[in-house]
Coordinates of C-alpha atoms in Angstrom, one line a residue:
Chain D
X1 CA 146.2 366.5 231.5
X2 CA 148.4 368.2 234.6
X3 CA 149.9 365.1 235.4
X4 CA 151.0 363.6 232.0
X5 CA 153.0 367.8 232.2
X6 CA 154.0 367.4 235.5
X7 CA 155.7 364.1 234.5
X8 CA 157.7 365.1 231.7
X9 CA 158.2 367.8 233.4
X10 CA 160.1 365.1 235.7
X11 CA 161.0 363.2 233.8
X12 CA 163.7 365.8 232.2
X13 CA 165.3 366.7 235.6
X14 CA 165.7 362.7 237.1
X15 CA 167.6 362.2 234.0
X16 CA 169.5 365.8 233.9
X17 CA 169.7 365.0 237.4
X18 CA 171.2 361.6 237.0
X19 CA 169.2 360.2 239.2
X20 CA 171.0 357.0 240.1
X21 CA 167.9 354.4 240.0
X22 CA 166.6 355.2 236.5
X23 CA 170.1 355.5 235.3
X24 CA 170.7 351.8 236.9
X25 CA 167.9 351.0 234.7
X26 CA 170.1 352.6 231.8
X27 CA 173.1 350.7 232.7
X28 CA 171.4 347.2 233.4
X29 CA 169.2 347.7 229.9
X30 CA 172.2 348.6 228.2
X31 CA 174.7 345.8 229.9
X32 CA 172.6 342.9 229.1
X33 CA 170.8 343.7 225.9
X34 CA 174.7 344.6 224.6
X35 CA 175.7 341.7 225.9
X36 CA 173.4 339.6 224.7
X37 CA 173.4 340.8 220.5
X38 CA 176.8 340.3 220.6
X39 CA 176.3 337.3 221.4
X40 CA 173.4 336.0 219.8
X41 CA 175.5 337.6 216.4
X42 CA 178.9 335.6 216.8
X43 CA 176.4 332.4 217.4
X44 CA 173.4 333.6 215.0
X45 CA 175.8 335.0 211.6
X46 CA 177.4 331.4 210.5
X47 CA 174.0 329.9 211.3
X48 CA 172.6 332.3 210.1
X49 CA 175.2 331.7 206.3
X50 CA 175.2 327.9 206.6
X51 CA 170.5 328.2 206.5
X52 CA 170.9 330.3 203.2
X53 CA 174.4 329.1 202.2
X54 CA 174.0 325.5 202.2
X55 CA 171.7 323.1 201.1
X56 CA 170.6 320.6 202.5
X57 CA 168.5 317.8 204.1
X58 CA 165.5 319.5 206.1
X59 CA 167.1 323.3 205.9
X60 CA 163.3 323.7 204.1
X61 CA 162.1 322.4 207.7
X62 CA 164.8 324.1 209.6
X63 CA 164.2 327.5 207.9
X64 CA 161.0 327.9 208.9
X65 CA 161.0 326.9 212.9
X66 CA 163.5 329.7 213.2
X67 CA 161.0 331.9 211.2
X68 CA 158.5 331.0 213.7
X69 CA 160.6 332.1 216.5
X70 CA 161.1 335.5 215.1
X71 CA 157.5 336.0 217.3
X72 CA 158.7 334.8 220.2
X73 CA 156.2 336.4 223.1
X74 CA 158.4 337.0 225.7
X75 CA 156.6 335.4 228.0
X76 CA 157.1 331.7 227.2
X77 CA 161.2 332.4 226.6
X78 CA 160.2 333.6 230.1
X79 CA 158.5 330.6 231.4
X80 CA 161.5 328.5 229.2
X81 CA 164.0 329.8 231.2
X82 CA 162.5 330.2 234.2
X83 CA 162.3 326.5 234.2
X84 CA 165.2 325.4 233.1
X85 CA 167.6 327.6 235.2
X86 CA 164.6 327.7 238.4
X87 CA 166.6 326.0 242.0
X88 CA 164.5 322.4 240.1
X89 CA 166.0 323.1 237.0
X90 CA 168.2 321.7 235.6
X91 CA 170.6 324.4 235.0
X92 CA 169.8 325.5 238.9
X93 CA 172.9 324.8 240.1
X94 CA 174.5 327.5 238.5
X95 CA 172.4 330.5 239.4
X96 CA 170.9 332.3 236.9
X97 CA 167.5 332.9 238.8
X98 CA 167.1 337.0 239.0
X99 CA 170.0 337.5 238.0
X100 CA 172.2 339.2 234.8
X101 CA 173.1 335.6 233.3
X102 CA 169.8 334.5 233.2
X103 CA 168.2 337.8 231.4
X104 CA 170.8 338.1 228.6
X105 CA 170.6 333.4 228.2
X106 CA 167.1 335.4 228.3
X107 CA 167.2 337.7 225.4
X108 CA 169.8 335.8 223.5
X109 CA 167.2 332.3 223.0
X110 CA 164.3 335.6 222.2
X111 CA 166.6 337.5 219.6
X112 CA 168.7 334.9 218.2
X113 CA 166.4 333.0 216.0
X114 CA 166.1 337.7 214.6
X115 CA 169.8 337.5 213.7
X116 CA 169.7 334.0 211.9
X117 CA 166.6 335.0 209.8
X118 CA 167.5 338.0 208.7
X119 CA 170.7 336.9 208.1
X120 CA 170.1 334.0 205.9
X121 CA 167.9 337.2 204.0
X122 CA 170.5 338.8 203.5
X123 CA 172.7 336.3 202.1
X124 CA 170.3 334.3 200.1
X125 CA 169.5 338.2 198.6
X126 CA 173.0 338.6 197.2
X127 CA 174.0 338.3 193.7
X128 CA 174.7 335.6 192.5
X129 CA 178.4 335.9 191.3
X130 CA 179.6 336.8 194.4
X131 CA 180.7 333.8 195.2
X132 CA 182.4 333.4 192.1
X133 CA 183.7 336.6 191.5
X134 CA 185.3 335.1 195.0
X135 CA 186.8 332.5 193.4
X136 CA 188.4 333.8 190.5
X137 CA 190.0 336.2 193.0
X138 CA 191.6 333.2 195.7
X139 CA 189.4 333.5 197.6
X140 CA 189.0 329.7 199.9
X141 CA 187.2 328.5 202.5
X142 CA 186.9 331.0 205.2
X143 CA 188.2 334.0 203.5
X144 CA 184.7 333.5 201.3
X145 CA 182.2 333.2 204.2
X146 CA 183.4 336.2 205.3
X147 CA 184.0 338.2 202.0
X148 CA 180.1 336.9 201.9
X149 CA 179.5 338.3 204.7
X150 CA 180.8 341.4 204.0
X151 CA 179.5 341.9 200.9
X152 CA 175.9 341.9 203.0
X153 CA 177.2 344.2 205.9
X154 CA 174.8 346.4 205.3
X155 CA 171.2 343.7 205.1
X156 CA 173.4 341.8 208.3
X157 CA 174.1 345.4 210.1
X158 CA 170.2 345.9 209.8
X159 CA 169.0 342.4 212.1
X160 CA 171.9 343.3 214.5
X161 CA 169.8 346.4 215.3
X162 CA 166.2 344.6 214.2
X163 CA 167.7 342.2 217.4
X164 CA 169.1 345.1 219.7
X165 CA 165.6 346.8 219.4
X166 CA 163.7 343.5 220.6
X167 CA 166.2 343.0 223.4
X168 CA 165.3 346.3 224.9
X169 CA 162.6 346.3 224.4
X170 CA 161.1 343.5 226.1
X171 CA 159.6 343.0 228.6
X172 CA 159.0 339.1 229.5
X173 CA 161.7 337.3 230.0
X174 CA 164.2 340.4 232.1
X175 CA 160.7 340.7 234.9
X176 CA 160.0 336.6 235.0
X177 CA 163.8 335.7 234.8
X178 CA 165.2 339.3 236.7
X179 CA 162.5 339.7 238.8
X180 CA 163.0 343.0 238.3
X181 CA 165.0 343.5 241.6
X182 CA 165.9 347.2 242.1
X183 CA 170.0 348.2 241.4
X184 CA 171.2 345.3 240.9
X185 CA 168.5 342.9 238.0
X186 CA 165.8 346.1 236.9
X187 CA 165.9 347.2 233.1
X188 CA 164.5 350.4 231.0
X189 CA 161.1 348.0 230.7
X190 CA 160.4 346.3 234.1
X191 CA 161.1 349.3 235.9
X192 CA 158.4 351.7 233.6
X193 CA 155.7 348.5 234.1
X194 CA 155.8 348.9 238.0
X195 CA 156.1 352.7 238.1
X196 CA 153.1 353.2 236.2
X197 CA 151.4 350.6 238.0
X198 CA 152.5 352.6 241.5
X199 CA 151.6 355.2 239.5
X200 CA 155.0 357.3 239.5
X201 CA 155.1 358.4 236.1
X202 CA 158.1 360.8 236.0
X203 CA 159.9 357.6 235.9
X204 CA 158.3 355.8 233.6
X205 CA 157.8 359.0 231.4
X206 CA 162.3 359.6 231.5
X207 CA 162.8 355.7 231.0
X208 CA 160.4 355.9 228.4
X209 CA 162.8 358.7 226.5
X210 CA 165.7 356.7 227.3
X211 CA 164.3 353.8 225.5
X212 CA 163.8 355.2 222.5
X213 CA 167.2 357.7 222.7
X214 CA 167.9 354.3 222.3
X215 CA 166.6 353.0 219.4
X216 CA 167.4 356.5 217.6
X217 CA 171.3 357.0 218.4
X218 CA 171.4 353.5 217.3
X219 CA 169.2 353.8 213.9
X220 CA 171.5 356.6 213.4
X221 CA 174.9 354.4 214.4
X222 CA 173.4 352.8 211.2
X223 CA 172.8 355.3 209.0
X224 CA 176.4 356.1 209.7
X225 CA 178.0 353.4 208.4
X226 CA 176.0 352.6 205.6
X227 CA 176.6 355.7 204.4
X228 CA 180.4 355.5 205.4
X229 CA 180.4 352.2 203.3
Chain T
X1 CA 200.9 310.5 183.6
X2 CA 203.7 312.4 181.7
X3 CA 203.2 316.4 182.0
X4 CA 203.2 317.9 178.0
X5 CA 205.2 320.8 178.9
X6 CA 204.0 322.5 175.1
X7 CA 200.1 321.9 176.9
X8 CA 199.0 323.8 179.4
X9 CA 195.1 321.9 179.2
X10 CA 194.5 319.2 178.5
X11 CA 190.6 318.0 178.0
X12 CA 189.9 314.7 177.3
X13 CA 186.5 312.9 177.2
X14 CA 185.0 316.6 178.9
X15 CA 180.6 316.0 179.4
X16 CA 179.6 318.4 181.0
X17 CA 175.8 320.2 181.2
X18 CA 172.0 321.7 182.3
X19 CA 168.7 320.5 181.9
X20 CA 168.8 319.3 178.7
X21 CA 172.1 321.2 177.5
X22 CA 175.3 319.3 176.9
X23 CA 179.4 319.9 176.7
X24 CA 181.3 317.2 174.8
X25 CA 184.7 318.1 174.2
X26 CA 186.3 314.7 173.1
X27 CA 189.7 315.6 173.4
X28 CA 191.4 319.5 173.5
X29 CA 195.0 320.5 174.3
X30 CA 195.5 324.3 174.6
X31 CA 199.1 325.4 174.7
X32 CA 201.2 327.0 176.9
X33 CA 201.0 331.1 176.3
X34 CA 198.7 330.6 173.2
X35 CA 195.6 332.3 173.1
X36 CA 192.5 331.4 172.2
X37 CA 189.1 332.0 171.2
X38 CA 185.9 330.6 171.4
X39 CA 183.6 331.6 169.4
X40 CA 179.7 330.5 168.9
X41 CA 175.8 331.7 168.8
X42 CA 174.4 331.8 172.6
X43 CA 173.8 328.6 173.8
X44 CA 177.0 326.8 171.9
X45 CA 178.7 326.2 174.8
X46 CA 180.9 329.4 175.5
X47 CA 180.2 330.1 179.1
X48 CA 180.7 326.8 180.5
X49 CA 183.8 325.6 178.8
X50 CA 185.0 329.1 179.9
X51 CA 183.4 327.4 184.2
X52 CA 185.3 324.8 183.0
X53 CA 189.0 325.5 182.2
X54 CA 187.8 328.1 185.4
X55 CA 188.1 324.9 187.5
X56 CA 185.0 326.8 188.9
X57 CA 182.9 323.9 187.5
X58 CA 184.0 320.7 187.3
X59 CA 182.5 318.3 184.7
X60 CA 181.0 315.6 185.2
X61 CA 182.5 313.5 182.9
X62 CA 186.1 313.6 182.3
X63 CA 188.7 315.7 182.7
X64 CA 190.6 318.9 182.6
X65 CA 193.7 319.4 183.0
X66 CA 196.1 322.8 184.5
X67 CA 199.9 321.4 184.1
X68 CA 198.5 318.7 184.2
X69 CA 196.8 318.7 187.5
X70 CA 193.3 318.2 188.2
X71 CA 192.9 321.8 189.2
X72 CA 194.3 325.0 188.7
X73 CA 194.1 327.9 191.3
X74 CA 195.0 330.8 192.7
X75 CA 197.1 329.9 188.8
X76 CA 193.9 330.9 187.1
X77 CA 191.7 333.5 186.9
X78 CA 188.5 334.7 185.4
X79 CA 186.6 338.0 184.3
X80 CA 182.9 336.9 183.3
X81 CA 180.8 338.5 181.1
X82 CA 179.0 341.2 183.4
X83 CA 181.6 341.3 186.3
X84 CA 180.8 341.4 189.8
X85 CA 182.4 344.5 191.8
X86 CA 183.1 343.9 195.3
X87 CA 181.3 346.1 197.3
X88 CA 183.8 348.9 198.4
X89 CA 186.5 351.0 196.9
X90 CA 188.2 350.1 193.7
X91 CA 191.4 349.8 195.5
X92 CA 189.9 347.6 198.1
X93 CA 188.6 345.7 194.3
X94 CA 191.8 345.6 192.9
X95 CA 193.8 344.1 196.1
X96 CA 191.2 341.6 197.2
X97 CA 193.2 338.6 195.7
X98 CA 196.6 339.4 197.1
X99 CA 195.8 340.1 200.0
X100 CA 193.4 336.7 200.3
X101 CA 197.1 335.5 199.7
X102 CA 199.0 336.7 202.2
X103 CA 200.2 338.6 199.0
X104 CA 200.9 342.5 200.3
X105 CA 204.0 343.7 199.7
X106 CA 203.6 346.7 197.8
X107 CA 199.9 346.9 197.3
X108 CA 199.1 349.7 196.5
X109 CA 202.1 350.4 194.2
X110 CA 200.6 347.1 192.6
X111 CA 197.4 348.1 192.3
X112 CA 198.4 351.4 190.7
X113 CA 200.6 349.5 188.6
X114 CA 197.2 347.3 187.0
X115 CA 194.9 349.9 187.5
X116 CA 197.4 351.8 184.6
X117 CA 196.9 348.6 182.7
X118 CA 193.6 348.8 182.4
X119 CA 193.9 352.4 181.4
X120 CA 192.5 354.2 184.8
X121 CA 194.1 357.4 185.9
X122 CA 195.1 356.3 190.0
X123 CA 194.2 359.2 190.8
X124 CA 191.3 359.9 189.7
X125 CA 189.5 356.2 191.0
X126 CA 191.6 354.9 193.6
X127 CA 189.1 355.4 195.8
X128 CA 185.8 355.2 194.4
X129 CA 183.6 353.2 195.4
X130 CA 182.2 351.3 193.5
X131 CA 178.9 352.5 192.6
X132 CA 180.9 355.5 191.6
X133 CA 181.7 354.4 187.8
X134 CA 180.3 353.4 184.2
X135 CA 179.8 349.7 183.2
X136 CA 182.7 349.7 180.8
X137 CA 184.5 351.9 184.5
X138 CA 183.8 348.7 186.5
X139 CA 184.8 345.8 183.9
X140 CA 188.1 347.1 183.8
X141 CA 188.4 348.1 187.4
X142 CA 187.1 343.8 187.4
X143 CA 189.8 343.0 184.8
X144 CA 192.2 344.9 186.5
X145 CA 191.7 343.0 189.9
X146 CA 192.3 339.5 187.4
X147 CA 195.5 341.1 186.2
X148 CA 196.9 342.0 189.7
X149 CA 197.1 338.6 189.9
X150 CA 199.1 337.7 187.2
X151 CA 197.8 334.4 186.5
X152 CA 199.1 331.3 184.3
X153 CA 195.9 331.4 182.6
X154 CA 193.8 334.4 181.9
X155 CA 189.5 333.4 180.9
X156 CA 187.4 336.2 179.8
X157 CA 183.8 335.5 179.0
X158 CA 182.3 338.7 176.2
X159 CA 185.4 340.9 177.6
X160 CA 183.8 344.2 175.3
X161 CA 180.7 342.7 175.4
X162 CA 178.3 345.9 175.8
X163 CA 181.0 348.1 176.4
X164 CA 182.6 351.8 175.0
X165 CA 184.7 351.3 173.0
X166 CA 187.2 353.4 175.0
X167 CA 186.9 350.6 178.0
X168 CA 187.4 348.0 175.1
X169 CA 189.9 348.9 173.5
X170 CA 191.3 349.6 176.9
X171 CA 190.7 345.8 177.7
X172 CA 192.0 344.8 175.1
X173 CA 195.1 346.3 175.7
X174 CA 195.8 345.5 178.8
X175 CA 194.9 341.5 177.3
X176 CA 198.0 341.8 174.8
X177 CA 199.4 343.1 177.5
X178 CA 199.0 340.4 179.8
X179 CA 200.0 337.6 176.9
X180 CA 203.3 339.0 175.7
X181 CA 204.6 341.2 179.3
X182 CA 203.7 337.6 181.7
X183 CA 203.0 335.1 179.4
X184 CA 199.6 334.0 180.4
X185 CA 198.0 332.3 178.3
X186 CA 194.6 334.2 177.4
X187 CA 191.0 332.1 177.2
X188 CA 188.2 334.3 175.6
X189 CA 185.2 334.1 174.4
X190 CA 183.4 336.6 171.6
X191 CA 180.2 336.6 169.7
X192 CA 182.0 338.9 167.1
X193 CA 184.7 336.7 165.0
X194 CA 186.5 340.1 163.6
X195 CA 187.7 341.5 167.2
X196 CA 189.0 337.8 168.7
X197 CA 191.3 336.7 164.7
X198 CA 192.1 340.0 165.9
X199 CA 194.0 339.6 168.7
X200 CA 194.0 335.1 169.2
X201 CA 196.0 333.4 167.8
X202 CA 194.0 330.2 166.8
X203 CA 189.6 329.9 167.3
X204 CA 187.6 326.9 168.5
X205 CA 183.7 327.0 167.6
X206 CA 181.0 325.4 169.8
X207 CA 177.5 324.1 168.4
X208 CA 175.5 322.7 170.2
X209 CA 177.9 322.0 173.0
X210 CA 180.5 320.7 170.2
X211 CA 183.7 321.9 169.3
X212 CA 183.1 322.6 165.7
X213 CA 185.8 323.4 163.5
X214 CA 188.8 325.8 164.7
X215 CA 189.5 329.4 163.3
X216 CA 186.8 331.0 160.5
X217 CA 185.0 328.2 158.9
X218 CA 181.5 329.0 158.6
X219 CA 178.8 327.1 160.8
X220 CA 175.0 325.5 159.2
X221 CA 173.0 324.8 162.1
X222 CA 169.8 322.1 160.9
X223 CA 166.9 321.0 161.1
X224 CA 167.6 319.3 157.5
X225 CA 164.3 318.6 155.2
X226 CA 164.7 316.0 152.5
X227 CA 164.6 317.9 149.0
X228 CA 164.7 314.8 146.8
X229 CA 166.4 311.1 147.1
X230 CA 169.5 312.0 148.3
X231 CA 169.6 315.8 148.2
X232 CA 169.0 318.1 151.4
X233 CA 168.3 321.1 152.2
X234 CA 168.7 323.9 155.8
X235 CA 166.5 326.6 155.2
X236 CA 168.3 329.7 156.3
X237 CA 166.6 332.6 158.2
X238 CA 165.1 334.9 154.9
X239 CA 164.7 331.3 153.0
X240 CA 167.4 330.5 151.0
X241 CA 169.0 326.8 150.7
X242 CA 171.6 325.5 151.7
X243 CA 171.6 322.1 150.2
X244 CA 173.9 318.9 151.3
X245 CA 173.4 315.6 151.4
X246 CA 172.0 313.1 153.2
X247 CA 172.6 314.6 156.4
X248 CA 173.7 311.9 159.6
X249 CA 169.9 312.8 162.1
X250 CA 167.5 316.1 160.8
X251 CA 169.5 318.0 163.6
X252 CA 173.0 317.8 162.7
X253 CA 175.2 321.3 162.8
X254 CA 177.0 321.5 159.1
X255 CA 180.8 322.6 158.9
X256 CA 181.4 324.6 155.2
X257 CA 185.6 326.0 155.1
X258 CA 185.4 329.7 153.5
X259 CA 187.9 327.9 151.1
X260 CA 185.6 326.1 150.3
X261 CA 183.1 329.1 148.9
X262 CA 184.0 330.4 145.7
X263 CA 183.1 334.2 144.9
X264 CA 181.5 335.6 142.3
X265 CA 179.8 338.9 140.6
X266 CA 176.8 336.5 138.3
X267 CA 174.9 334.3 139.0
X268 CA 177.0 331.0 137.1
X269 CA 175.3 328.6 135.1
X270 CA 176.1 324.8 133.8
X271 CA 177.8 324.3 136.3
X272 CA 178.4 321.4 139.4
X273 CA 178.0 323.0 143.0
X274 CA 174.5 322.7 144.2
X275 CA 175.0 325.7 146.2
X276 CA 174.7 329.5 144.5
X277 CA 173.5 332.3 147.1
X278 CA 173.6 335.8 146.8
X279 CA 174.8 338.2 149.7
X280 CA 176.1 341.5 150.4
X281 CA 180.0 342.2 151.4
X282 CA 179.2 343.5 155.8
X283 CA 183.5 343.5 156.1
X284 CA 186.7 343.1 153.7
X285 CA 189.9 342.6 156.4
X286 CA 193.5 342.0 155.9
X287 CA 194.6 338.3 156.8
X288 CA 198.0 339.8 157.4
X289 CA 199.4 336.2 158.5
X290 CA 198.2 334.5 155.4
X291 CA 198.0 337.9 153.0
X292 CA 194.5 337.3 152.0
X293 CA 191.2 339.4 152.4
X294 CA 188.4 338.6 154.8
X295 CA 184.8 339.0 153.8
X296 CA 182.0 339.0 155.7
X297 CA 179.6 338.5 153.7
X298 CA 175.2 338.8 155.0
X299 CA 173.9 335.9 153.2
X300 CA 169.8 335.4 153.6
X301 CA 170.2 336.6 157.1
X302 CA 173.2 334.5 158.2
X303 CA 177.1 335.5 158.3
X304 CA 179.1 334.0 156.3
X305 CA 183.1 333.8 156.2
X306 CA 184.8 333.1 153.2
X307 CA 189.5 333.9 152.1
X308 CA 189.8 336.0 148.8
X309 CA 192.6 337.0 147.7
X310 CA 193.9 341.0 147.1
X311 CA 195.1 340.7 143.6
X312 CA 191.4 338.7 143.3
X313 CA 189.5 342.0 145.6
X314 CA 191.1 343.8 142.9
X315 CA 189.8 342.7 140.3
X316 CA 187.0 342.3 141.2
X317 CA 186.0 345.3 142.8
X318 CA 185.1 343.9 145.9
X319 CA 183.8 347.1 148.6
X320 CA 181.1 347.1 151.4
X321 CA 178.0 347.2 150.1
X322 CA 179.2 344.8 146.8
X323 CA 176.0 342.8 146.1
X324 CA 177.7 339.4 145.0
X325 CA 177.0 334.9 144.8
X326 CA 178.2 332.7 147.5
X327 CA 179.4 329.1 145.6
X328 CA 179.6 325.6 146.8
X329 CA 179.3 321.9 146.1
X330 CA 176.9 320.2 148.1
X331 CA 179.8 317.7 149.3
X332 CA 182.5 320.7 150.7
X333 CA 179.5 320.5 154.3
X334 CA 181.2 318.7 156.8
X335 CA 178.9 316.5 159.3
X336 CA 180.1 316.9 162.9

């Protein structure tokens, strides 16, 4: 059991002393996951709105597919993105493989269904009187969309937090598409996998603590924003 | 098409509905700067008509014209029976419509004024959140959100249903302010005919999706059963019968003009009128315009409206709770 205690002590020393290798992985994780969540929200919120607000042929079927993709295995996404961005793939010329951009593409693909599905559920659960209220107050077109999304902001924030949590904690995409390259594409999760394999528990534990801390900060921010209303 | 400037609304050949319910209005015109009440039982079509007049829905058949046009926004606004407040502060709720219209000059002052019109202290309420309000306060904030828009037509669906008396008075004053100070046309629905007649110029009655006359006419719905050849009856909730001649169909609704009802303290004999219903005076209110007294009389579980002169009321010593008879002929019932 001594190695565990020793691992914890060394983990804190790594974090306190600002170990560059540790913080490089933290930076990469926060960077790729933040870009992924921004892209997913920009694409996913309007799609979630359309999927919940309008009636069209095939709506139920599309919703079923989106809901199924919620549990998409990260390695499957990794494999799919790898196949597309490898030199022989259709997007090979863009040099995305083993780059942060590749991880961002993969993570976006992974969390987009989460944003679409949860935001659609959030909008579906809104009060049916909201639309007529917005209209009677003079809202038109884009104002109705923004007004509706704003009314469901708390549920959408929860959806965004869930999607962000999935992005920062995934390992399949980062490992397969990013290649776990030190100082470049190594993320917290790929570093933990590698360091644990090497028996270097200290860095694994330090990175694990940071991962939990990020999750805690995101949730704390969510609670703070809810309180502000 | 020529536009009659006296009419704000012109409805023609309207048909609209959901499931088995159909609202059918062959023709209805509403005068500019008038206040119109819509009355009728649940499911009579009041809310549907209000939604059509507020252009939240468009009729399946026919046309609703507002100022001669087939759309009315942004000059029409509507307050729902159970209004929804946006999940924001009172200020943001009241200011929303003006912000949406990008009309933000002196916004804070206009929000303050709108809150004052519905008798809410702006200092106390302006920063409150939507969940920090009582039912009546929330309704007043929702009304202030509409009042601030200064609409040409303000539609209100059951505005004083389920609100406290303070809110009810504030809502009534705000409606009167909109009509008198801003010349808005007011259209409101209510079950409460006494309240409705105190605030409106004209009342339209709805029954089964049809306009069933104006004013305080009594509606007697079917089903009608045959008593004998040429004489049919409709059972009132507590068992009394209302007789008429052959109805157009067994489910038809009849209108009984309050002026056709004779009030008697005793059961009359040897008269041609076939209907003689025992009743109890519920309310008496002065009909100032006509110099008469309007009575609400409960008979066999249904409210009837009747008029009497002040002299007759005094002679008969009428007061709420007094037992009387309602006498009217079978031919007094008109079919809609």
